[in-house]
Short mmCIF file of C-alpha atoms in Angstrom, two decimals:
data_model
loop_
_atom_site.label_atom_id
_atom_site.label_comp_id
_atom_site.label_asym_id
_atom_site.label_seq_id
_atom_site.Cartn_x
_atom_site.Cartn_y
_atom_site.Cartn_z
CA MET A 1 18.76 -45.30 25.10
CA GLU A 2 20.92 -43.98 22.26
CA LEU A 3 18.46 -45.66 19.68
CA PHE A 4 15.29 -43.77 21.44
CA GLN A 5 17.48 -40.56 20.89
CA GLN A 6 18.27 -41.57 16.97
CA LEU A 7 14.69 -42.97 15.96
CA VAL A 8 13.31 -39.33 17.21
CA ASN A 9 15.72 -37.43 14.73
CA GLY A 10 14.46 -40.18 12.21
CA ILE A 11 11.14 -39.37 12.75
CA SER A 12 12.07 -35.80 12.63
CA LEU A 13 14.53 -35.53 9.02
CA GLY A 14 11.45 -37.81 7.65
CA SER A 15 8.94 -35.87 8.30
CA ILE A 16 10.54 -33.33 6.06
CA TYR A 17 10.34 -35.72 3.39
CA ALA A 18 7.26 -36.30 3.94
CA LEU A 19 5.93 -32.63 3.56
CA ILE A 20 8.09 -32.79 0.39
CA ALA A 21 7.14 -36.25 -1.21
CA LEU A 22 3.28 -35.20 -0.82
CA GLY A 23 3.63 -32.50 -3.13
CA TYR A 24 4.77 -35.15 -5.90
CA THR A 25 2.35 -37.85 -4.67
CA MET A 26 -0.17 -35.57 -5.19
CA VAL A 27 1.04 -33.84 -8.20
CA TYR A 28 1.12 -37.52 -9.74
CA GLY A 29 -2.40 -38.01 -8.36
CA ILE A 30 -3.71 -35.50 -10.56
CA VAL A 31 -2.50 -35.17 -13.43
CA LYS A 32 0.51 -37.92 -13.69
CA LEU A 33 3.29 -36.75 -13.94
CA ILE A 34 6.61 -36.36 -11.43
CA ASN A 35 6.82 -32.98 -10.63
CA PHE A 36 11.00 -32.76 -10.25
CA ALA A 37 10.38 -29.39 -10.01
CA HIS A 38 8.90 -29.76 -6.72
CA GLY A 39 12.84 -30.20 -4.60
CA ASP A 40 13.40 -26.56 -5.49
CA VAL A 41 10.54 -25.50 -4.59
CA PHE A 42 11.58 -26.68 -0.66
CA MET A 43 14.59 -24.35 -2.13
CA VAL A 44 12.73 -21.89 -2.30
CA GLY A 45 10.54 -21.54 0.24
CA ALA A 46 13.66 -22.51 2.44
CA PHE A 47 15.36 -18.98 0.93
CA ILE A 48 12.22 -16.90 1.70
CA GLY A 49 11.57 -17.79 5.13
CA PHE A 50 15.29 -16.57 5.51
CA TYR A 51 15.05 -12.64 4.29
CA SER A 52 11.79 -13.49 6.50
CA ILE A 53 13.50 -14.22 8.64
CA THR A 54 16.46 -12.11 8.05
CA VAL A 55 15.13 -8.86 6.70
CA LEU A 56 11.27 -8.34 7.58
CA ASP A 57 12.57 -9.89 11.07
CA LEU A 58 9.79 -11.88 11.23
CA GLY A 59 9.27 -14.47 14.40
CA PHE A 60 9.25 -18.53 13.00
CA PHE A 61 5.21 -18.66 12.85
CA PRO A 62 4.88 -15.77 10.82
CA ALA A 63 8.24 -16.81 8.46
CA LEU A 64 6.09 -20.11 7.74
CA LEU A 65 2.86 -18.69 6.59
CA LEU A 66 4.73 -16.48 4.38
CA THR A 67 6.97 -18.86 2.18
CA MET A 68 3.97 -21.33 2.44
CA ALA A 69 1.25 -18.11 0.81
CA ALA A 70 4.50 -17.75 -0.93
CA CYS A 71 5.07 -20.86 -2.46
CA ALA A 72 1.12 -21.69 -2.69
CA ILE A 73 1.55 -18.71 -5.54
CA PHE A 74 4.87 -20.17 -7.11
CA GLY A 75 3.12 -23.09 -7.62
CA VAL A 76 0.49 -21.91 -9.60
CA LEU A 77 2.76 -20.50 -11.59
CA ILE A 78 5.18 -23.71 -12.65
CA GLU A 79 1.34 -24.83 -13.56
CA LYS A 80 0.20 -22.45 -15.82
CA ILE A 81 3.36 -21.53 -17.31
CA ALA A 82 4.99 -24.76 -17.66
CA TYR A 83 2.11 -27.65 -17.10
CA LYS A 84 -0.81 -26.99 -17.95
CA PRO A 85 0.61 -26.14 -22.25
CA LEU A 86 1.53 -29.67 -22.33
CA ARG A 87 -1.29 -31.87 -20.10
CA ASN A 88 -2.12 -33.28 -23.44
CA ALA A 89 1.75 -34.27 -24.58
CA THR A 90 3.31 -37.70 -23.83
CA ARG A 91 4.65 -38.11 -20.44
CA ILE A 92 8.12 -37.76 -21.52
CA ALA A 93 7.62 -34.11 -23.41
CA ALA A 94 6.05 -33.07 -19.54
CA LEU A 95 8.76 -34.91 -17.90
CA ILE A 96 11.56 -33.14 -19.74
CA THR A 97 9.59 -29.98 -19.53
CA ALA A 98 9.79 -30.50 -15.55
CA ILE A 99 13.09 -31.07 -15.14
CA GLY A 100 13.70 -27.98 -16.90
CA VAL A 101 11.59 -26.16 -15.18
CA SER A 102 14.01 -27.53 -12.50
CA LEU A 103 17.20 -26.39 -13.63
CA LEU A 104 15.40 -23.19 -14.49
CA ILE A 105 14.19 -23.02 -10.41
CA GLU A 106 18.36 -23.83 -9.46
CA TYR A 107 20.54 -21.60 -11.82
CA GLY A 108 17.97 -18.41 -11.82
CA MET A 109 18.66 -18.24 -7.88
CA ILE A 110 22.35 -18.33 -8.92
CA TYR A 111 22.14 -15.70 -10.88
CA ILE A 112 19.28 -13.39 -8.74
CA ARG A 113 21.71 -13.76 -5.50
CA GLY A 114 24.58 -16.16 -6.15
CA ALA A 115 25.93 -19.52 -5.60
CA GLN A 116 26.99 -18.61 -1.50
CA PRO A 117 25.24 -20.27 1.10
CA GLU A 118 23.21 -18.56 3.80
CA ALA A 119 23.19 -20.05 7.69
CA TYR A 120 19.48 -19.32 9.25
CA PRO A 121 19.97 -17.50 12.75
CA GLY A 122 20.51 -20.01 15.48
CA ASP A 123 17.81 -18.69 17.83
CA VAL A 124 14.58 -19.01 15.47
CA LEU A 125 13.33 -21.80 17.90
CA PRO A 126 14.22 -22.59 21.31
CA ALA A 127 17.31 -24.84 21.40
CA LYS A 128 17.61 -26.97 24.88
CA ASN A 129 17.33 -31.07 24.97
CA ILE A 130 15.29 -32.33 27.14
CA ASP A 131 15.42 -36.09 28.56
CA ILE A 132 12.93 -38.30 27.59
CA PHE A 133 12.71 -41.96 28.44
CA GLY A 134 16.88 -41.07 29.09
CA ALA A 135 17.86 -40.14 26.39
CA SER A 136 18.47 -36.80 25.28
CA ILE A 137 16.13 -34.86 22.56
CA SER A 138 16.44 -31.97 21.39
CA SER A 139 13.53 -29.10 21.48
CA GLN A 140 14.05 -28.95 18.16
CA SER A 141 13.41 -31.92 16.90
CA LEU A 142 10.36 -32.15 18.98
CA PHE A 143 9.20 -28.76 17.68
CA ILE A 144 10.11 -29.85 13.92
CA LEU A 145 8.11 -32.93 13.85
CA GLY A 146 5.31 -31.75 15.80
CA ILE A 147 5.19 -29.38 13.21
CA SER A 148 5.50 -31.34 10.56
CA LEU A 149 2.08 -34.11 11.88
CA GLY A 150 0.41 -30.69 12.50
CA LEU A 151 0.65 -29.87 8.15
CA MET A 152 -0.74 -33.65 7.72
CA ILE A 153 -3.04 -33.75 9.86
CA LEU A 154 -4.69 -30.68 7.78
CA LEU A 155 -3.62 -31.87 4.01
CA GLN A 156 -5.74 -35.31 5.28
CA PHE A 157 -8.75 -32.66 6.98
CA VAL A 158 -8.84 -30.24 3.54
CA VAL A 159 -8.67 -33.47 1.58
CA HIS A 160 -11.59 -35.41 3.14
CA LYS A 161 -13.66 -32.67 4.87
CA THR A 162 -13.06 -29.70 2.03
CA LYS A 163 -15.15 -28.79 -1.16
CA ILE A 164 -11.69 -28.93 -2.66
CA GLY A 165 -10.96 -32.14 -1.06
CA LYS A 166 -13.78 -34.25 -2.41
CA ALA A 167 -12.85 -32.35 -5.86
CA MET A 168 -9.70 -32.84 -6.07
CA ARG A 169 -10.40 -36.58 -5.60
CA ALA A 170 -12.69 -36.55 -8.09
CA VAL A 171 -10.19 -34.93 -10.42
CA SER A 172 -7.67 -38.55 -9.16
CA TYR A 173 -10.65 -40.92 -10.08
CA ASP A 174 -11.07 -39.87 -12.98
CA ALA A 175 -11.17 -36.69 -14.73
CA GLU A 176 -13.41 -36.34 -17.82
CA ALA A 177 -16.88 -37.81 -15.22
CA ALA A 178 -15.62 -35.33 -13.09
CA GLN A 179 -15.48 -32.17 -15.67
CA LEU A 180 -18.69 -33.65 -16.60
CA MET A 181 -20.29 -33.42 -12.88
CA GLY A 182 -19.19 -29.56 -13.20
CA ILE A 183 -16.43 -30.28 -11.30
CA ASP A 184 -13.63 -26.98 -12.96
CA VAL A 185 -10.38 -29.67 -13.62
CA ASN A 186 -8.08 -26.72 -14.16
CA LYS A 187 -9.05 -24.52 -10.88
CA THR A 188 -8.44 -28.34 -9.03
CA ILE A 189 -5.35 -28.83 -11.05
CA SER A 190 -4.27 -25.28 -9.17
CA ALA A 191 -5.08 -26.04 -5.85
CA THR A 192 -3.13 -29.23 -6.11
CA PHE A 193 -0.05 -27.75 -7.45
CA ALA A 194 -0.64 -24.73 -4.55
CA ILE A 195 -1.48 -27.15 -1.72
CA GLY A 196 1.63 -29.05 -2.85
CA SER A 197 3.67 -26.15 -2.96
CA ALA A 198 3.01 -24.98 0.09
CA LEU A 199 3.59 -28.45 2.39
CA ALA A 200 7.39 -27.42 0.59
CA GLY A 201 7.34 -24.84 1.32
CA ALA A 202 6.77 -25.08 4.94
CA ALA A 203 9.53 -28.33 5.01
CA GLY A 204 12.60 -25.87 3.28
CA VAL A 205 11.46 -23.10 7.01
CA ILE A 206 11.72 -26.08 9.18
CA PHE A 207 15.29 -27.79 7.08
CA GLY A 208 16.62 -24.34 7.26
CA THR A 209 15.31 -24.08 10.59
CA TYR A 210 16.82 -27.30 11.44
CA TYR A 211 19.83 -27.76 9.86
CA ILE A 212 20.84 -24.32 9.41
CA LYS A 213 22.93 -24.48 5.90
CA ILE A 214 20.99 -23.15 2.86
CA GLU A 215 22.18 -22.88 -1.12
CA PRO A 216 20.36 -22.84 -4.41
CA LEU A 217 20.92 -26.65 -4.73
CA MET A 218 20.05 -27.89 -1.66
CA GLY A 219 16.98 -29.15 -3.77
CA ILE A 220 18.25 -32.14 -5.14
CA ILE A 221 18.92 -34.51 -2.83
CA PRO A 222 16.30 -33.72 -0.88
CA GLY A 223 14.24 -33.66 -4.28
CA LEU A 224 14.75 -37.14 -5.02
CA LYS A 225 14.60 -38.94 -1.66
CA ALA A 226 11.15 -37.28 -1.26
CA PHE A 227 10.65 -39.02 -4.29
CA VAL A 228 11.54 -41.85 -3.59
CA ALA A 229 9.44 -41.36 0.06
CA ALA A 230 6.50 -41.25 -2.55
CA VAL A 231 7.16 -44.14 -3.91
CA LEU A 232 8.40 -46.28 -1.12
CA GLY A 233 4.83 -45.43 -0.19
CA GLY A 234 2.75 -45.95 -3.07
CA ILE A 235 2.88 -43.00 -5.73
CA GLY A 236 -0.58 -41.44 -5.75
CA ILE A 237 -1.74 -42.17 -2.15
CA ILE A 238 -1.63 -39.10 0.53
CA PRO A 239 -0.68 -41.04 3.14
CA GLY A 240 2.17 -43.64 1.70
CA ALA A 241 3.89 -40.47 1.21
CA MET A 242 3.53 -39.51 4.68
CA VAL A 243 4.55 -42.78 5.75
CA GLY A 244 6.72 -43.49 3.13
CA GLY A 245 9.44 -40.54 4.30
CA LEU A 246 8.22 -41.18 8.03
CA VAL A 247 10.50 -45.17 7.10
CA LEU A 248 13.13 -42.74 4.91
CA GLY A 249 14.32 -41.15 8.07
CA VAL A 250 14.24 -43.52 10.18
CA ILE A 251 16.31 -45.74 7.89
CA GLU A 252 19.37 -42.85 7.52
CA SER A 253 19.55 -41.96 11.08
CA LEU A 254 19.96 -45.71 11.56
CA VAL A 255 22.68 -45.89 8.80
CA SER A 256 24.41 -42.81 10.12
CA ALA A 257 23.82 -44.55 14.13
CA LEU A 258 25.65 -47.61 12.50
CA GLY A 259 28.66 -45.93 11.59
CA TYR A 260 27.73 -46.31 7.74
CA SER A 261 27.12 -41.96 7.83
CA LEU A 262 28.81 -41.80 3.79
CA TRP A 263 25.82 -44.36 2.78
CA ARG A 264 23.08 -42.09 4.60
CA ASP A 265 22.54 -40.24 0.89
CA GLY A 266 23.34 -43.89 -1.40
CA VAL A 267 20.04 -45.85 0.94
CA ALA A 268 17.56 -44.52 0.03
CA PHE A 269 18.49 -45.13 -3.15
CA ILE A 270 18.94 -48.35 -2.64
CA VAL A 271 15.91 -48.24 -0.38
CA LEU A 272 14.47 -47.67 -4.02
CA ILE A 273 15.53 -50.51 -6.10
CA LEU A 274 14.44 -52.89 -4.08
CA ILE A 275 11.09 -51.64 -4.00
CA LEU A 276 11.12 -51.53 -8.10
CA ILE A 277 12.03 -54.74 -7.45
CA PHE A 278 9.83 -56.35 -5.17
CA ARG A 279 7.09 -54.09 -4.71
CA PRO A 280 6.47 -51.36 -7.39
CA SER A 281 3.51 -50.67 -6.03
CA GLY A 282 4.63 -49.26 -3.40
CA LEU A 283 3.86 -50.56 0.14
CA PHE A 284 0.15 -49.28 0.56
CA GLY A 285 0.32 -51.20 -2.89
CA LYS A 286 -2.86 -51.02 -5.42
CA ASN A 287 -4.92 -53.67 -3.03
CA VAL A 288 -5.48 -51.24 -0.95
CA ARG A 289 -5.28 -48.46 -3.13
CA GLU A 290 -6.48 -44.76 -1.68
CA LYS A 291 -5.60 -42.09 -4.42
CA VAL A 292 -5.71 -38.88 -3.67
#
């Protein structure tokens, strides 16, 4: 029964990684850029959600929607200011810029509000234990899992059934051909950043609600783990990012359950090394590659 409980906890944690990983994989699928500032958008989302709940006195869902909207705008601004001028630059120039933007956001947040941590109110979501198959599962875990899966399903609908989603897939496949067919590539790239950043913001609110403590450097480790999740599933593949995040979360929870909690963060990077050695194309592989 404890195994079932750890699986639920792992899937809940993995769903947060998956939401962040989706932004990495969408941006890479469109512009072949690893946006290392993405973990910091997650951090900004956590703080926007915190102030929405504590200062504006909003409930969880209004705070979640406000955070997603604010982070979408923030993501577009990052793309317009930092990445668009480097659209035709070398990969290394874009990568260094991404690292620079990440540091700017982190220490800009520290400059604005200080380095002290904050704590989400404990009554944002109802917290009670539910007995399922003899295991005591937190209602918050199930709630977070449901919200995360709902957002992932919504993303799949947007990508496969809407006009902007079809444009994203066309640009991902061949940007020049898409432009010749009348698709506004710049608008499509901005939309990709907006959607990915909105999901990262949502992950920030969910993370704060579940883990309580937030601070300006909180985006570093979850951001790197989400990148590992994206590589694990196959970078540039949306279903792969979802599966990679969930698998990574379950692995972390099982490692902790076995008594190796000090290895909790290290195991993600062990997974990254193994996947790069034995299957660099990710779990979904090139043969079943589904671009954004």
